[in-house]
């Protein structure tokens, strides 16, 4: 087998692994570290892998439009992901340029494909990263131990981005 074919096969396997991570909430590749460049330098956080498009070489996660990472991406779109599956001895690093999709077709598709339990996060007030006096989820008191219904979840749409 030629080296170029081996590399092509490896790249195909990587995208298959990422696809599995997007589709399987139990996969260790489902929750990668996501890096942006912020005012104080590199900023990392865990995100949930929501979708990959191997042909377009695109990776998608959902974000709260009020989070710091939105402004960081808008100021400098260079981002990185680190996927790690210890038991499988897989580490995937990906770098690229990010685009924030807010209230457009991409965001709408992401919202439509989101489970109600995932939409609950976008109901939090204040938004992510807001300094508060004591630990609090920010969720409405009637959402602390349950997922919203369809109508209730729509209140989170203004805070949702991809």
Tab-separated table of N, CA and C in Angstrom:
chain	number	residue	atom	x	y	z
A	1	UNK	N	0.850	-1.176	0.000
A	1	UNK	CA	0.000	0.000	0.000
A	1	UNK	C	0.895	1.237	0.000
A	2	UNK	N	0.561	2.188	-0.814
A	2	UNK	CA	1.341	3.419	-0.891
A	2	UNK	C	1.050	4.304	0.308
A	3	UNK	N	1.999	5.147	0.645
A	3	UNK	CA	1.866	6.042	1.783
A	3	UNK	C	0.641	6.940	1.631
A	4	UNK	N	0.393	7.471	0.433
A	4	UNK	CA	-0.759	8.364	0.237
A	4	UNK	C	-2.072	7.626	0.516
A	5	UNK	N	-2.143	6.355	0.162
A	5	UNK	CA	-3.353	5.569	0.429
A	5	UNK	C	-3.506	5.332	1.925
A	6	UNK	N	-2.395	5.059	2.615
A	6	UNK	CA	-2.444	4.857	4.061
A	6	UNK	C	-2.940	6.116	4.762
A	7	UNK	N	-2.446	7.282	4.328
A	7	UNK	CA	-2.882	8.542	4.928
A	7	UNK	C	-4.351	8.810	4.629
A	8	UNK	N	-4.774	8.490	3.425
A	8	UNK	CA	-6.180	8.664	3.050
A	8	UNK	C	-7.070	7.761	3.906
A	9	UNK	N	-6.640	6.519	4.113
A	9	UNK	CA	-7.404	5.595	4.954
A	9	UNK	C	-7.464	6.099	6.396
A	10	UNK	N	-6.358	6.635	6.892
A	10	UNK	CA	-6.312	7.163	8.252
A	10	UNK	C	-7.270	8.351	8.398
A	11	UNK	N	-7.253	9.253	7.437
A	11	UNK	CA	-8.146	10.400	7.477
A	11	UNK	C	-9.610	9.954	7.453
A	12	UNK	N	-9.919	8.977	6.631
A	12	UNK	CA	-11.285	8.437	6.594
A	12	UNK	C	-11.675	7.843	7.940
A	13	UNK	N	-10.745	7.126	8.572
A	13	UNK	CA	-11.021	6.533	9.886
A	13	UNK	C	-11.254	7.619	10.927
A	14	UNK	N	-10.489	8.694	10.883
A	14	UNK	CA	-10.666	9.799	11.832
A	14	UNK	C	-12.072	10.381	11.705
A	15	UNK	N	-12.517	10.635	10.485
A	15	UNK	CA	-13.852	11.193	10.294
A	15	UNK	C	-14.937	10.206	10.713
A	16	UNK	N	-14.696	8.909	10.537
A	16	UNK	CA	-15.650	7.907	11.021
A	16	UNK	C	-15.724	7.942	12.549
A	17	UNK	N	-14.558	8.070	13.196
A	17	UNK	CA	-14.524	8.157	14.658
A	17	UNK	C	-15.262	9.403	15.146
A	18	UNK	N	-15.061	10.538	14.462
A	18	UNK	CA	-15.747	11.768	14.852
A	18	UNK	C	-17.256	11.634	14.633
A	19	UNK	N	-17.646	10.979	13.553
A	19	UNK	CA	-19.069	10.750	13.290
A	19	UNK	C	-19.675	9.915	14.415
A	20	UNK	N	-18.948	8.913	14.847
A	20	UNK	CA	-19.416	8.087	15.973
A	20	UNK	C	-19.548	8.940	17.229
A	21	UNK	N	-18.579	9.835	17.452
A	21	UNK	CA	-18.643	10.729	18.606
A	21	UNK	C	-19.850	11.647	18.577
A	22	UNK	N	-20.215	12.118	17.400
A	22	UNK	CA	-21.384	12.993	17.275
A	22	UNK	C	-22.685	12.229	17.503
A	23	UNK	N	-22.714	10.970	17.105
A	23	UNK	CA	-23.950	10.187	17.159
A	23	UNK	C	-24.145	9.396	18.449
A	24	UNK	N	-23.089	9.207	19.222
A	24	UNK	CA	-23.152	8.356	20.408
A	24	UNK	C	-22.762	9.153	21.652
A	25	UNK	N	-23.750	9.486	22.475
A	25	UNK	CA	-23.497	10.279	23.678
A	25	UNK	C	-22.572	9.559	24.660
A	26	UNK	N	-22.401	8.252	24.514
A	26	UNK	CA	-21.526	7.496	25.418
A	26	UNK	C	-20.092	7.408	24.903
A	27	UNK	N	-19.857	7.873	23.705
A	27	UNK	CA	-18.503	7.856	23.146
A	27	UNK	C	-17.646	8.907	23.838
A	28	UNK	N	-16.395	8.575	24.173
A	28	UNK	CA	-15.516	9.591	24.761
A	28	UNK	C	-15.221	10.738	23.784
A	29	UNK	N	-15.461	10.519	22.503
A	29	UNK	CA	-15.235	11.579	21.522
A	29	UNK	C	-16.421	12.545	21.447
A	30	UNK	N	-17.458	12.285	22.223
A	30	UNK	CA	-18.667	13.115	22.217
A	30	UNK	C	-18.465	14.464	22.918
A	31	UNK	N	-17.492	14.538	23.819
A	31	UNK	CA	-17.286	15.753	24.625
A	31	UNK	C	-15.829	16.219	24.552
A	32	UNK	N	-15.438	16.832	23.432
A	32	UNK	CA	-14.058	17.277	23.285
A	32	UNK	C	-13.778	18.589	24.018
A	33	UNK	N	-12.502	18.879	24.166
A	33	UNK	CA	-12.082	20.208	24.613
A	33	UNK	C	-12.093	21.117	23.386
A	34	UNK	N	-12.568	22.334	23.580
A	34	UNK	CA	-12.680	23.307	22.495
A	34	UNK	C	-11.901	24.543	22.906
A	35	UNK	N	-10.988	24.972	22.054
A	35	UNK	CA	-10.130	26.097	22.379
A	35	UNK	C	-10.350	27.300	21.486
A	36	UNK	N	-10.370	28.464	22.132
A	36	UNK	CA	-10.432	29.738	21.435
A	36	UNK	C	-9.310	30.610	21.964
A	37	UNK	N	-9.146	31.756	21.356
A	37	UNK	CA	-8.167	32.733	21.843
A	37	UNK	C	-8.943	33.894	22.428
A	38	UNK	N	-8.765	34.096	23.730
A	38	UNK	CA	-9.490	35.147	24.430
A	38	UNK	C	-8.576	36.288	24.817
A	39	UNK	N	-9.097	37.238	25.566
A	39	UNK	CA	-8.304	38.407	25.964
A	39	UNK	C	-7.074	38.053	26.801
A	40	UNK	N	-7.134	36.920	27.514
A	40	UNK	CA	-5.996	36.510	28.345
A	40	UNK	C	-5.219	35.355	27.726
A	41	UNK	N	-5.463	35.072	26.459
A	41	UNK	CA	-4.749	33.989	25.786
A	41	UNK	C	-5.674	32.828	25.468
A	42	UNK	N	-5.102	31.624	25.498
A	42	UNK	CA	-5.852	30.413	25.162
A	42	UNK	C	-6.945	30.168	26.192
A	43	UNK	N	-8.134	29.810	25.707
A	43	UNK	CA	-9.269	29.520	26.573
A	43	UNK	C	-9.859	28.175	26.148
A	44	UNK	N	-9.938	27.242	27.099
A	44	UNK	CA	-10.453	25.896	26.822
A	44	UNK	C	-11.711	25.629	27.615
A	45	UNK	N	-12.595	24.832	27.019
A	45	UNK	CA	-13.766	24.360	27.712
A	45	UNK	C	-14.237	23.090	27.024
A	46	UNK	N	-15.044	22.313	27.730
A	46	UNK	CA	-15.621	21.107	27.149
A	46	UNK	C	-16.919	21.479	26.442
A	47	UNK	N	-17.095	20.955	25.245
A	47	UNK	CA	-18.333	21.149	24.491
A	47	UNK	C	-18.867	19.774	24.104
A	48	UNK	N	-20.053	19.749	23.559
A	48	UNK	CA	-20.646	18.499	23.083
A	48	UNK	C	-20.605	18.509	21.562
A	49	UNK	N	-20.015	17.464	21.001
A	49	UNK	CA	-19.968	17.320	19.548
A	49	UNK	C	-21.371	16.991	19.058
A	50	UNK	N	-21.923	17.845	18.209
A	50	UNK	CA	-23.301	17.663	17.765
A	50	UNK	C	-23.419	17.109	16.357
A	51	UNK	N	-22.471	17.452	15.502
A	51	UNK	CA	-22.570	17.011	14.106
A	51	UNK	C	-21.206	17.156	13.454
A	52	UNK	N	-20.914	16.256	12.513
A	52	UNK	CA	-19.727	16.410	11.673
A	52	UNK	C	-20.155	16.205	10.225
A	53	UNK	N	-19.480	16.889	9.344
A	53	UNK	CA	-19.679	16.719	7.908
A	53	UNK	C	-18.318	16.392	7.300
A	54	UNK	N	-18.013	15.090	7.179
A	54	UNK	CA	-16.693	14.685	6.689
A	54	UNK	C	-16.323	15.280	5.336
A	55	UNK	N	-17.270	15.307	4.407
A	55	UNK	CA	-16.954	15.801	3.059
A	55	UNK	C	-16.572	17.266	3.087
A	56	UNK	N	-17.234	18.054	3.914
A	56	UNK	CA	-16.957	19.486	4.020
A	56	UNK	C	-15.870	19.780	5.055
A	57	UNK	N	-15.457	18.739	5.796
A	57	UNK	CA	-14.459	18.890	6.864
A	57	UNK	C	-14.930	19.905	7.904
A	58	UNK	N	-16.182	19.726	8.355
A	58	UNK	CA	-16.773	20.644	9.327
A	58	UNK	C	-17.217	19.893	10.572
A	59	UNK	N	-17.018	20.559	11.707
A	59	UNK	CA	-17.354	20.035	13.025
A	59	UNK	C	-18.277	21.049	13.686
A	60	UNK	N	-19.367	20.567	14.286
A	60	UNK	CA	-20.365	21.460	14.870
A	60	UNK	C	-20.569	21.192	16.355
A	61	UNK	N	-20.695	22.266	17.108
A	61	UNK	CA	-21.143	22.187	18.497
A	61	UNK	C	-22.170	23.298	18.697
A	62	UNK	N	-22.978	23.170	19.730
A	62	UNK	CA	-23.982	24.176	20.041
A	62	UNK	C	-23.456	25.045	21.174
A	63	UNK	N	-23.778	26.331	21.125
A	63	UNK	CA	-23.276	27.260	22.127
A	63	UNK	C	-24.374	28.245	22.518
A	64	UNK	N	-24.209	28.818	23.676
A	64	UNK	CA	-25.093	29.884	24.131
A	64	UNK	C	-24.519	31.194	23.594
A	65	UNK	N	-25.321	31.954	22.894
A	65	UNK	CA	-24.860	33.185	22.260
A	65	UNK	C	-24.302	34.176	23.289
A	66	UNK	N	-24.673	34.011	24.547
A	66	UNK	CA	-24.202	34.912	25.603
A	66	UNK	C	-22.843	34.515	26.169
A	67	UNK	N	-22.293	33.378	25.745
A	67	UNK	CA	-21.029	32.888	26.307
A	67	UNK	C	-19.834	33.662	25.743
A	68	UNK	N	-18.757	33.684	26.517
A	68	UNK	CA	-17.538	34.383	26.113
A	68	UNK	C	-16.978	33.852	24.802
A	69	UNK	N	-17.144	32.558	24.564
A	69	UNK	CA	-16.540	31.990	23.361
A	69	UNK	C	-17.098	32.596	22.083
A	70	UNK	N	-18.317	33.111	22.112
A	70	UNK	CA	-18.889	33.738	20.915
A	70	UNK	C	-18.086	34.973	20.537
A	71	UNK	N	-17.850	35.845	21.496
A	71	UNK	CA	-17.064	37.056	21.210
A	71	UNK	C	-15.622	36.710	20.865
A	72	UNK	N	-15.083	35.669	21.508
A	72	UNK	CA	-13.717	35.245	21.190
A	72	UNK	C	-13.620	34.776	19.742
A	73	UNK	N	-14.591	34.001	19.291
A	73	UNK	CA	-14.593	33.517	17.907
A	73	UNK	C	-14.775	34.676	16.936
A	74	UNK	N	-15.658	35.584	17.271
A	74	UNK	CA	-15.881	36.731	16.380
A	74	UNK	C	-14.643	37.613	16.282
A	75	UNK	N	-13.884	37.720	17.361
A	75	UNK	CA	-12.664	38.530	17.350
A	75	UNK	C	-11.507	37.806	16.663
A	76	UNK	N	-11.455	36.483	16.826
A	76	UNK	CA	-10.381	35.680	16.230
A	76	UNK	C	-10.953	34.282	15.972
A	77	UNK	N	-11.281	33.970	14.724
A	77	UNK	CA	-11.959	32.700	14.434
A	77	UNK	C	-11.077	31.455	14.506
A	78	UNK	N	-9.801	31.593	14.836
A	78	UNK	CA	-8.930	30.416	14.954
A	78	UNK	C	-9.329	29.621	16.201
A	79	UNK	N	-9.671	28.350	15.999
A	79	UNK	CA	-10.102	27.485	17.098
A	79	UNK	C	-9.414	26.133	16.994
A	80	UNK	N	-9.513	25.364	18.064
A	80	UNK	CA	-9.002	23.993	18.033
A	80	UNK	C	-9.899	23.104	18.882
A	81	UNK	N	-9.888	21.838	18.527
A	81	UNK	CA	-10.583	20.788	19.271
A	81	UNK	C	-9.544	19.757	19.684
A	82	UNK	N	-9.781	19.142	20.838
A	82	UNK	CA	-8.999	17.986	21.256
A	82	UNK	C	-9.979	16.903	21.679
A	83	UNK	N	-9.958	15.812	20.938
A	83	UNK	CA	-10.791	14.639	21.212
A	83	UNK	C	-9.874	13.579	21.797
A	84	UNK	N	-10.326	12.896	22.853
A	84	UNK	CA	-9.480	11.891	23.476
A	84	UNK	C	-10.320	10.722	23.961
A	85	UNK	N	-9.931	9.530	23.552
A	85	UNK	CA	-10.568	8.290	23.992
A	85	UNK	C	-9.462	7.408	24.557
A	86	UNK	N	-9.280	7.449	25.875
A	86	UNK	CA	-8.168	6.755	26.529
A	86	UNK	C	-8.179	5.257	26.279
A	87	UNK	N	-9.332	4.615	26.444
A	87	UNK	CA	-9.403	3.164	26.296
A	87	UNK	C	-9.077	2.703	24.880
A	88	UNK	N	-9.403	3.545	23.920
A	88	UNK	CA	-9.142	3.196	22.517
A	88	UNK	C	-7.785	3.714	22.032
A	89	UNK	N	-7.112	4.460	22.922
A	89	UNK	CA	-5.817	5.060	22.582
A	89	UNK	C	-5.934	5.939	21.329
A	90	UNK	N	-6.987	6.770	21.321
A	90	UNK	CA	-7.227	7.689	20.206
A	90	UNK	C	-7.141	9.116	20.717
A	91	UNK	N	-6.329	9.909	20.069
A	91	UNK	CA	-6.299	11.347	20.308
A	91	UNK	C	-6.382	12.021	18.942
A	92	UNK	N	-7.333	12.930	18.809
A	92	UNK	CA	-7.502	13.661	17.551
A	92	UNK	C	-7.441	15.142	17.865
A	93	UNK	N	-6.550	15.825	17.190
A	93	UNK	CA	-6.468	17.281	17.295
A	93	UNK	C	-6.953	17.868	15.981
A	94	UNK	N	-7.811	18.866	16.069
A	94	UNK	CA	-8.324	19.526	14.872
A	94	UNK	C	-8.223	21.032	15.064
A	95	UNK	N	-7.802	21.707	14.028
A	95	UNK	CA	-7.688	23.164	14.051
A	95	UNK	C	-8.394	23.728	12.841
A	96	UNK	N	-8.904	24.937	12.968
A	96	UNK	CA	-9.560	25.562	11.830
A	96	UNK	C	-10.092	26.926	12.180
A	97	UNK	N	-10.940	27.423	11.313
A	97	UNK	CA	-11.583	28.711	11.506
A	97	UNK	C	-13.060	28.472	11.769
A	98	UNK	N	-13.589	29.111	12.795
A	98	UNK	CA	-14.977	28.909	13.200
A	98	UNK	C	-15.863	30.048	12.721
A	99	UNK	N	-17.116	29.704	12.551
A	99	UNK	CA	-18.167	30.664	12.242
A	99	UNK	C	-19.281	30.465	13.248
A	100	UNK	N	-19.786	31.554	13.807
A	100	UNK	CA	-20.929	31.480	14.711
A	100	UNK	C	-22.197	31.626	13.875
A	101	UNK	N	-23.054	30.642	13.985
A	101	UNK	CA	-24.342	30.677	13.282
A	101	UNK	C	-25.412	31.017	14.306
A	102	UNK	N	-26.064	32.138	14.107
A	102	UNK	CA	-27.078	32.609	15.046
A	102	UNK	C	-28.333	33.004	14.281
A	103	UNK	N	-29.409	32.349	14.598
A	103	UNK	CA	-30.716	32.603	13.990
A	103	UNK	C	-30.667	32.587	12.459
A	104	UNK	N	-29.881	31.642	11.942
A	104	UNK	CA	-29.830	31.407	10.500
A	104	UNK	C	-30.250	29.957	10.238
A	105	UNK	N	-30.101	29.497	8.998
A	105	UNK	CA	-30.535	28.136	8.654
A	105	UNK	C	-29.755	27.068	9.412
A	106	UNK	N	-28.449	27.278	9.599
A	106	UNK	CA	-27.632	26.305	10.329
A	106	UNK	C	-28.086	26.218	11.781
A	107	UNK	N	-28.318	27.368	12.400
A	107	UNK	CA	-28.797	27.380	13.790
A	107	UNK	C	-30.177	26.744	13.888
A	108	UNK	N	-31.044	27.051	12.937
A	108	UNK	CA	-32.392	26.494	12.953
A	108	UNK	C	-32.353	24.967	12.869
A	109	UNK	N	-31.508	24.425	12.008
A	109	UNK	CA	-31.371	22.973	11.892
A	109	UNK	C	-30.857	22.377	13.205
A	110	UNK	N	-29.860	23.027	13.811
A	110	UNK	CA	-29.342	22.549	15.089
A	110	UNK	C	-30.403	22.553	16.172
A	111	UNK	N	-31.191	23.613	16.204
A	111	UNK	CA	-32.258	23.727	17.199
A	111	UNK	C	-33.312	22.642	16.986
A	112	UNK	N	-33.712	22.448	15.746
A	112	UNK	CA	-34.727	21.439	15.440
A	112	UNK	C	-34.269	20.035	15.816
A	113	UNK	N	-32.966	19.782	15.702
A	113	UNK	CA	-32.427	18.456	16.009
A	113	UNK	C	-32.033	18.288	17.470
A	114	UNK	N	-32.217	19.323	18.278
A	114	UNK	CA	-31.857	19.251	19.696
A	114	UNK	C	-32.965	18.602	20.502
A	115	UNK	N	-32.555	17.762	21.432
A	115	UNK	CA	-33.523	17.173	22.369
A	115	UNK	C	-34.005	18.251	23.336
A	116	UNK	N	-35.188	18.069	23.864
A	116	UNK	CA	-35.729	19.023	24.839
A	116	UNK	C	-34.815	19.131	26.056
A	117	UNK	N	-34.229	18.022	26.469
A	117	UNK	CA	-33.328	18.054	27.627
A	117	UNK	C	-32.095	18.912	27.345
A	118	UNK	N	-31.636	18.952	26.103
A	118	UNK	CA	-30.492	19.794	25.747
A	118	UNK	C	-30.891	21.259	25.653
A	119	UNK	N	-32.088	21.523	25.219
A	119	UNK	CA	-32.571	22.905	25.096
A	119	UNK	C	-32.682	23.594	26.456
A	120	UNK	N	-32.820	22.818	27.496
A	120	UNK	CA	-32.966	23.381	28.851
A	120	UNK	C	-31.823	24.324	29.200
A	121	UNK	N	-30.613	24.022	28.739
A	121	UNK	CA	-29.445	24.852	29.069
A	121	UNK	C	-29.605	26.289	28.598
A	122	UNK	N	-30.351	26.491	27.537
A	122	UNK	CA	-30.502	27.827	26.961
A	122	UNK	C	-31.577	28.653	27.657
A	123	UNK	N	-32.194	28.080	28.678
A	123	UNK	CA	-33.175	28.786	29.492
A	123	UNK	C	-32.529	29.457	30.703
A	124	UNK	N	-31.246	29.186	30.946
A	124	UNK	CA	-30.557	29.728	32.118
A	124	UNK	C	-30.473	31.256	32.046
A	125	UNK	N	-30.631	31.862	33.212
A	125	UNK	CA	-30.501	33.310	33.335
A	125	UNK	C	-29.930	33.608	34.714
A	126	UNK	N	-28.792	34.259	34.785
A	126	UNK	CA	-28.053	34.900	33.704
A	126	UNK	C	-27.331	33.878	32.836
A	127	UNK	N	-26.770	34.380	31.753
A	127	UNK	CA	-26.076	33.520	30.796
A	127	UNK	C	-24.759	32.985	31.327
A	128	UNK	N	-24.146	32.067	30.586
A	128	UNK	CA	-22.879	31.457	30.992
A	128	UNK	C	-21.780	32.498	31.195
A	129	UNK	N	-20.995	32.273	32.217
A	129	UNK	CA	-19.852	33.137	32.480
A	129	UNK	C	-20.180	34.387	33.276
A	130	UNK	N	-21.451	34.632	33.562
A	130	UNK	CA	-21.837	35.793	34.352
A	130	UNK	C	-21.435	35.570	35.798
A	131	UNK	N	-20.802	36.557	36.410
A	131	UNK	CA	-20.418	36.441	37.816
A	131	UNK	C	-21.668	36.544	38.675
A	132	UNK	N	-21.775	35.593	39.596
A	132	UNK	CA	-22.913	35.570	40.515
A	132	UNK	C	-22.375	35.434	41.939
A	133	UNK	N	-23.200	35.769	42.908
A	133	UNK	CA	-22.755	35.780	44.300
A	133	UNK	C	-22.639	34.400	44.921
A	134	UNK	N	-23.446	33.441	44.430
A	134	UNK	CA	-23.387	32.093	44.994
A	134	UNK	C	-23.659	31.081	43.877
A	135	UNK	N	-23.235	29.839	44.063
A	135	UNK	CA	-23.460	28.827	43.028
A	135	UNK	C	-24.944	28.691	42.693
A	136	UNK	N	-25.237	28.664	41.412
A	136	UNK	CA	-26.625	28.570	40.954
A	136	UNK	C	-26.597	28.134	39.495
A	137	UNK	N	-27.534	27.298	39.111
A	137	UNK	CA	-27.610	26.850	37.717
A	137	UNK	C	-28.144	27.942	36.802
A	138	UNK	N	-28.867	28.894	37.362
A	138	UNK	CA	-29.499	29.921	36.556
A	138	UNK	C	-30.805	29.461	35.922
A	139	UNK	N	-31.132	28.196	36.062
A	139	UNK	CA	-32.361	27.670	35.471
A	139	UNK	C	-33.581	28.146	36.256
A	140	UNK	N	-34.705	28.325	35.586
A	140	UNK	CA	-35.941	28.622	36.309
A	140	UNK	C	-36.213	27.509	37.326
A	141	UNK	N	-36.762	27.868	38.467
A	141	UNK	CA	-36.956	26.878	39.539
A	141	UNK	C	-37.806	25.685	39.097
A	142	UNK	N	-38.713	25.898	38.159
A	142	UNK	CA	-39.539	24.777	37.710
A	142	UNK	C	-38.828	23.887	36.690
A	143	UNK	N	-37.575	24.196	36.359
A	143	UNK	CA	-36.798	23.389	35.395
A	143	UNK	C	-35.632	22.663	36.055
A	144	UNK	N	-35.500	22.777	37.362
A	144	UNK	CA	-34.341	22.193	38.028
A	144	UNK	C	-34.281	20.679	37.924
A	145	UNK	N	-35.427	20.027	37.919
A	145	UNK	CA	-35.426	18.567	37.923
A	145	UNK	C	-36.218	17.953	36.771
A	146	UNK	N	-36.397	18.728	35.701
A	146	UNK	CA	-37.118	18.181	34.551
A	146	UNK	C	-36.707	18.917	33.288
A	147	UNK	N	-36.983	18.281	32.168
A	147	UNK	CA	-36.762	18.907	30.867
A	147	UNK	C	-37.969	19.773	30.526
A	148	UNK	N	-37.758	20.814	29.750
A	148	UNK	CA	-38.904	21.631	29.338
A	148	UNK	C	-39.762	20.881	28.329
A	149	UNK	N	-41.004	21.292	28.211
A	149	UNK	CA	-41.819	20.767	27.124
A	149	UNK	C	-41.496	21.584	25.869
A	150	UNK	N	-42.096	21.247	24.762
A	150	UNK	CA	-41.785	21.915	23.492
A	150	UNK	C	-41.993	23.424	23.579
A	151	UNK	N	-43.117	23.857	24.112
A	151	UNK	CA	-43.429	25.291	24.199
A	151	UNK	C	-42.437	25.987	25.124
A	152	UNK	N	-42.168	25.416	26.293
A	152	UNK	CA	-41.224	26.018	27.241
A	152	UNK	C	-39.822	26.117	26.635
A	153	UNK	N	-39.432	25.100	25.880
A	153	UNK	CA	-38.077	25.086	25.320
A	153	UNK	C	-37.849	26.222	24.333
A	154	UNK	N	-38.894	26.657	23.663
A	154	UNK	CA	-38.744	27.720	22.657
A	154	UNK	C	-38.264	29.035	23.260
A	155	UNK	N	-38.423	29.203	24.566
A	155	UNK	CA	-37.906	30.403	25.222
A	155	UNK	C	-36.373	30.453	25.198
A	156	UNK	N	-35.740	29.310	24.944
A	156	UNK	CA	-34.282	29.263	24.852
A	156	UNK	C	-33.725	29.606	23.481
A	157	UNK	N	-34.566	29.587	22.462
A	157	UNK	CA	-34.111	29.839	21.089
A	157	UNK	C	-33.298	31.132	20.938
A	158	UNK	N	-33.683	32.256	21.560
A	158	UNK	CA	-32.893	33.478	21.397
A	158	UNK	C	-31.449	33.368	21.927
A	159	UNK	N	-31.173	32.365	22.757
A	159	UNK	CA	-29.838	32.192	23.316
A	159	UNK	C	-29.013	31.123	22.610
A	160	UNK	N	-29.580	30.492	21.612
A	160	UNK	CA	-28.967	29.328	20.957
A	160	UNK	C	-28.174	29.733	19.725
A	161	UNK	N	-27.010	29.117	19.580
A	161	UNK	CA	-26.184	29.313	18.374
A	161	UNK	C	-25.434	28.021	18.086
A	162	UNK	N	-24.925	27.915	16.878
A	162	UNK	CA	-24.117	26.774	16.459
A	162	UNK	C	-22.750	27.304	16.054
